[in-house]
Coordinates of C-alpha atoms in Angstrom, one line a residue:
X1 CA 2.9 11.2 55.1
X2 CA 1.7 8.2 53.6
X3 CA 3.9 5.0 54.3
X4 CA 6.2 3.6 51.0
X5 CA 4.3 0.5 49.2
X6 CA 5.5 -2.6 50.7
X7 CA 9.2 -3.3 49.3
X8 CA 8.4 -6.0 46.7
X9 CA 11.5 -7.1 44.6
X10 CA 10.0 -6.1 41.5
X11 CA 9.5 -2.5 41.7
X12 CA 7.1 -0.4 39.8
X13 CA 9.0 0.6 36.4
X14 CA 9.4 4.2 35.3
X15 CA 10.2 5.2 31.4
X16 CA 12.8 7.5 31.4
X17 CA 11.6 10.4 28.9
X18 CA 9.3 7.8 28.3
X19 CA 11.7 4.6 26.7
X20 CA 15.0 6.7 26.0
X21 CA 16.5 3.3 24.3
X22 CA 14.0 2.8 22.1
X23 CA 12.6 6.1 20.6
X24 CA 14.0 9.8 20.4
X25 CA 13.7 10.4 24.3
X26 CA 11.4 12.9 25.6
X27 CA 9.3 13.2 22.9
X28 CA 5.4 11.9 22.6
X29 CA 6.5 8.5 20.9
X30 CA 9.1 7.7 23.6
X31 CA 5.9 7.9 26.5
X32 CA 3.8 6.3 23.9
X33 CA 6.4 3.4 23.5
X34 CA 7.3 3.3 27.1
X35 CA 4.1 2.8 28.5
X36 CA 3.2 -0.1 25.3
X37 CA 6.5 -1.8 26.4
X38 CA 5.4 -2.1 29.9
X39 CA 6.3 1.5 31.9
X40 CA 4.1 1.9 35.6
X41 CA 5.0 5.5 35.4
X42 CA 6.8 7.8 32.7
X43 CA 9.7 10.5 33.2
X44 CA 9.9 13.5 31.3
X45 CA 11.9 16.9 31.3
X46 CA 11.0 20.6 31.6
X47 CA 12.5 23.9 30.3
X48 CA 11.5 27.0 29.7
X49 CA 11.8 28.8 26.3
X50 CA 12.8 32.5 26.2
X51 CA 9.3 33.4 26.2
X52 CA 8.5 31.7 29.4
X53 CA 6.3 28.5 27.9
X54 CA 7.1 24.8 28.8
X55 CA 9.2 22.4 26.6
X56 CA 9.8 19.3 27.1
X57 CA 13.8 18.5 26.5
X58 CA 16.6 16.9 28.9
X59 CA 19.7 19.3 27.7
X60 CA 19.9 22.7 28.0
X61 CA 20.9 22.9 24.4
X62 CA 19.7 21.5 21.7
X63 CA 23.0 20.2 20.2
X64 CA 22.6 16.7 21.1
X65 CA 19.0 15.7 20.2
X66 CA 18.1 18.0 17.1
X67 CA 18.3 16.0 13.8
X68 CA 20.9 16.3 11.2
X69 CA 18.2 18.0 8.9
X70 CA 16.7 20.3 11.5
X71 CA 16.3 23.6 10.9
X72 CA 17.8 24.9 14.6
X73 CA 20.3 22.6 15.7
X74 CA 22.3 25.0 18.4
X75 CA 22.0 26.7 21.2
X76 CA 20.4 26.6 25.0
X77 CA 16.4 26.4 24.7
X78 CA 16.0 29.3 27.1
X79 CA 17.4 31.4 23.7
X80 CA 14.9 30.4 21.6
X81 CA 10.8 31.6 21.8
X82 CA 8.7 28.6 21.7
X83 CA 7.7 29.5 18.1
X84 CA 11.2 29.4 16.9
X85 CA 11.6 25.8 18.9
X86 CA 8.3 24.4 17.3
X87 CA 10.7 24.1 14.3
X88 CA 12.9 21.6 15.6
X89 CA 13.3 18.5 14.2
X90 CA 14.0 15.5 16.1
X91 CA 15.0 11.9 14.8
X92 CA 11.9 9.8 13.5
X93 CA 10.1 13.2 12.2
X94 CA 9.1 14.2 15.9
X95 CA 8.9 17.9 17.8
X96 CA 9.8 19.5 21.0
X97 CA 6.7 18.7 23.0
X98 CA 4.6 20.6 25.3
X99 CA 3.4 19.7 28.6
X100 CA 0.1 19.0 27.5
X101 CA 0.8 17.1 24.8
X102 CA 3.0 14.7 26.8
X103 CA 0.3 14.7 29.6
X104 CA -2.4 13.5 26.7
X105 CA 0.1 10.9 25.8
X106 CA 0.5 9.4 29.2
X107 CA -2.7 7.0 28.5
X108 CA -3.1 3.5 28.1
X109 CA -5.5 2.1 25.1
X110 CA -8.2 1.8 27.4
X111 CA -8.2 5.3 28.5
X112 CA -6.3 4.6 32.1
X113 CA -3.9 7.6 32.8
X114 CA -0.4 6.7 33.7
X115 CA 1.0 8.4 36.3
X116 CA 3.9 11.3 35.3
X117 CA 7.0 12.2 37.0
X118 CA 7.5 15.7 35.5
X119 CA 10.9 16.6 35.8
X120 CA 11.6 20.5 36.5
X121 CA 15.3 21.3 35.0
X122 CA 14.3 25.0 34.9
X123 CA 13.6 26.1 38.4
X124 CA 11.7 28.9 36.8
X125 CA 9.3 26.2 35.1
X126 CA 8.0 25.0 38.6
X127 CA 5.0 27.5 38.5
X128 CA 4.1 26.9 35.3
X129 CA 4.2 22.8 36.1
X130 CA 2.1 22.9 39.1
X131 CA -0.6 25.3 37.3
X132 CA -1.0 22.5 34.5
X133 CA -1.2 20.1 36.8
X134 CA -3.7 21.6 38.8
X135 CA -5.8 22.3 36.0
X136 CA -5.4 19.0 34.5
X137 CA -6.4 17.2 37.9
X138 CA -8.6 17.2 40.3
X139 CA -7.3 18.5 44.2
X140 CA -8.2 15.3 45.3
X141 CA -6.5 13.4 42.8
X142 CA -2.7 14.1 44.6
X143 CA -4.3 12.8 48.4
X144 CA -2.5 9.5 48.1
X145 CA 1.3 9.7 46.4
X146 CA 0.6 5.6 45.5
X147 CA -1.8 6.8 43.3
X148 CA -1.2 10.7 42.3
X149 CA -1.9 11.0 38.2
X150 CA 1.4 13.0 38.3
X151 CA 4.0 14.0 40.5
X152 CA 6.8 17.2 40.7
X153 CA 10.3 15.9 40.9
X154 CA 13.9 17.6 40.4
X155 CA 17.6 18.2 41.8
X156 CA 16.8 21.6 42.6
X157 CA 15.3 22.3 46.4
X158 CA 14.2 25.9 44.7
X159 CA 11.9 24.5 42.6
X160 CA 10.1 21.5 44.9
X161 CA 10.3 24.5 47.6
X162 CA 7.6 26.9 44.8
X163 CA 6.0 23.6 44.0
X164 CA 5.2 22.7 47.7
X165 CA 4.0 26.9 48.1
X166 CA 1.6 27.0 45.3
X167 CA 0.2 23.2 45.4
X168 CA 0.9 21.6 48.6
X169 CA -0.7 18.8 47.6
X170 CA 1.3 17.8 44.0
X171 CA 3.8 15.3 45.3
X172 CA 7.2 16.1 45.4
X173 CA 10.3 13.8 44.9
X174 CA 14.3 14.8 45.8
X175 CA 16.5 13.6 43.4
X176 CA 20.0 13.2 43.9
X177 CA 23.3 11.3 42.7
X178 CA 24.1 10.6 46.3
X179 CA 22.7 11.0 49.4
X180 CA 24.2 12.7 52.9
X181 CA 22.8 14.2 55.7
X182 CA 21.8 17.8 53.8
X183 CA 20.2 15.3 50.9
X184 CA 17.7 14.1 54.4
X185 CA 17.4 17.5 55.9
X186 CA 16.1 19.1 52.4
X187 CA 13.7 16.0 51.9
X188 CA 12.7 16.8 55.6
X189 CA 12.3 20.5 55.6
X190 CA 9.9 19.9 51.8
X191 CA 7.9 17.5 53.0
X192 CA 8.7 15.5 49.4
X193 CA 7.1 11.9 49.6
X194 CA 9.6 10.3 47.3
X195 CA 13.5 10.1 47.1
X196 CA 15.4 9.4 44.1
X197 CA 19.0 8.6 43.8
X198 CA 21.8 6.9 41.4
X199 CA 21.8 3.4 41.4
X200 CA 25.7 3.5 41.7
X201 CA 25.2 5.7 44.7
X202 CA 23.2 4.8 46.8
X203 CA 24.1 2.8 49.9
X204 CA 22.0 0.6 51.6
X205 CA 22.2 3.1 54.9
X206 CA 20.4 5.0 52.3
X207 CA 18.0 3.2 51.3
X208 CA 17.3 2.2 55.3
X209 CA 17.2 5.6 56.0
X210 CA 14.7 6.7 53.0
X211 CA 12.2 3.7 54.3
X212 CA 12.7 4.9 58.4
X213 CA 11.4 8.5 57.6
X214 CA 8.5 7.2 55.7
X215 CA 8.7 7.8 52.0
X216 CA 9.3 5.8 48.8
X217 CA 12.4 5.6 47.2
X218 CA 13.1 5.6 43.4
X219 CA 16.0 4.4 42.0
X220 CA 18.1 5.4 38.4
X221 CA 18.6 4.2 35.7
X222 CA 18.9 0.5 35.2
X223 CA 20.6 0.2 31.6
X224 CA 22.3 -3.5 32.5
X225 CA 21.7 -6.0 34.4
X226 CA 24.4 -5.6 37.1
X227 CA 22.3 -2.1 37.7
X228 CA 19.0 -3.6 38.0
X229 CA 20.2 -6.2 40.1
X230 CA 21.7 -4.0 42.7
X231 CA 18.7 -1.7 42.0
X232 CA 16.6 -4.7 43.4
X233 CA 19.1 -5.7 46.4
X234 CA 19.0 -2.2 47.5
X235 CA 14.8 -2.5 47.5
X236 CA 12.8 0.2 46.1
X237 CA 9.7 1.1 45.1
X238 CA 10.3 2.4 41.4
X239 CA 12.8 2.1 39.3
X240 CA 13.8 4.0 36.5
X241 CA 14.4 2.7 33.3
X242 CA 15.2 3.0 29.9
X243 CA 14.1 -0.1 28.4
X244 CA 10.3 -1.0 30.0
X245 CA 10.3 -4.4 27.9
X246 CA 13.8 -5.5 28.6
X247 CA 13.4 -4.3 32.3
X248 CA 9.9 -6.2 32.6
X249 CA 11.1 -9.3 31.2
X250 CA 14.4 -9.6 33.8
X251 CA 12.1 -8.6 37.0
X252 CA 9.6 -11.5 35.7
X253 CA 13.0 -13.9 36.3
X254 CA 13.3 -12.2 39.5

């Protein structure tokens, strides 16, 4: 297992579905904004419609993020066929994404991929991840988690368990609010190369413990400064955020 980075107070920043504060999260102009405002890595969500394809949404409903004026406003997303959820609207004009159109996003002008934490929420929508990946990237992209173009990351043990079966070699991160012993022992028995708990949460036994058995440890979500700054006591490697810019500019202080 490759060693965490070395713990450097200003950890690598991660756009949660993409710059949640700033744009309609989760869509292609959040990762787009994100990664302009300053984002090392972007965050985004996983579901599966009815009819089995990938979209790109935090909730299991849609009540919360539709738009006034969409068309389909209700429901859980696993109700819905993915032609039926193209037809969501969401604020600023945007769409449910795909997968792939939220992997073509994750660029910089210059071409430069940004790495992708892909959130499965389905456990379901594991297979389906770790086939796109694979046919996005090459095998030899995921040898070193420092520098994977993507990684496979969730709450649910299920799904990092079919992610580790079909592609052993996608990188896999635990998340949790809080950690305890059956938190290590499922990190442990997975083989995931990146832990990821609540800012709130997490102790600094935790955070000890996370750098003693050899993997990285991401941190969520900074929204204020007393977050990030106990974020940055506790030490971590990335750090998950929902404002890249205003996150950048108080780790420059640092």
């Amino acid at each position: 297992m490759q060693p965490p980075r070395d713990q450097d107070p200003r950890p690598l920043l991660v756009g949660h579905r993409g710059a949640a504060a700033l744009e309609p999260e989760n869509t292609v102009r959040a990762v787009r904004r994100g990664i302009a405002e300053g984002a090392d890595l972007v965050e985004f969500d996983v579901h599966l419609s009815a009819d089995g394809q990938d979209v790109i949404l935090h909730d299991p409903e849609l009540d919360r993020t539709a738009a006034p004026a969409s068309p389909l406003r209700h429901g859980r997303v696993d109700g819905y066929t993915r032609t039926e959820l193209d037809t969501v609207l969401l604020e600023h004009g945007e769409r449910l994404p795909r997968l792939a159109q939220m992997l073509d996003a994750a660029h910089r002008p210059d071409g430069a991929a940004v790495p992708a934490l892909v959130e499965v929420k389905a456990p379901a929508a594991a297979s389906l991840v770790v086939a796109a990946l694979r046919e996005r990237f090459p095998r030899q992209a995921f040898a070193d988690p420092g520098t994977s173009p993507a990684w496979v990351i969730s709450f649910h043990p299920a799904a990092l368990a079919a992610a580790r079966a079909e592609a052993p070699e996608v990188p896999r991160m635990l998340i949790a609010h809080a950690a305890d012993d059956a938190f290590f022992a499922v990190a442990e028995e997975l083989e995931v190369a990146q832990l990821s708990l609540r800012i709130r949460d997490c102790r600094p036994e935790d955070a000890a413990r996370c750098r003693e058995g050899g993997r990285r440890l991401n941190l969520w979500t900074a929204r204020t400064e007393e977050q990030l700054d106990r974020a940055l006591d506790l030490g971590c490697d990335t750090l998950t955020v929902d404002d890249p810019a205003w996150a950048r500019r108080r780790l420059a202080g640092a």
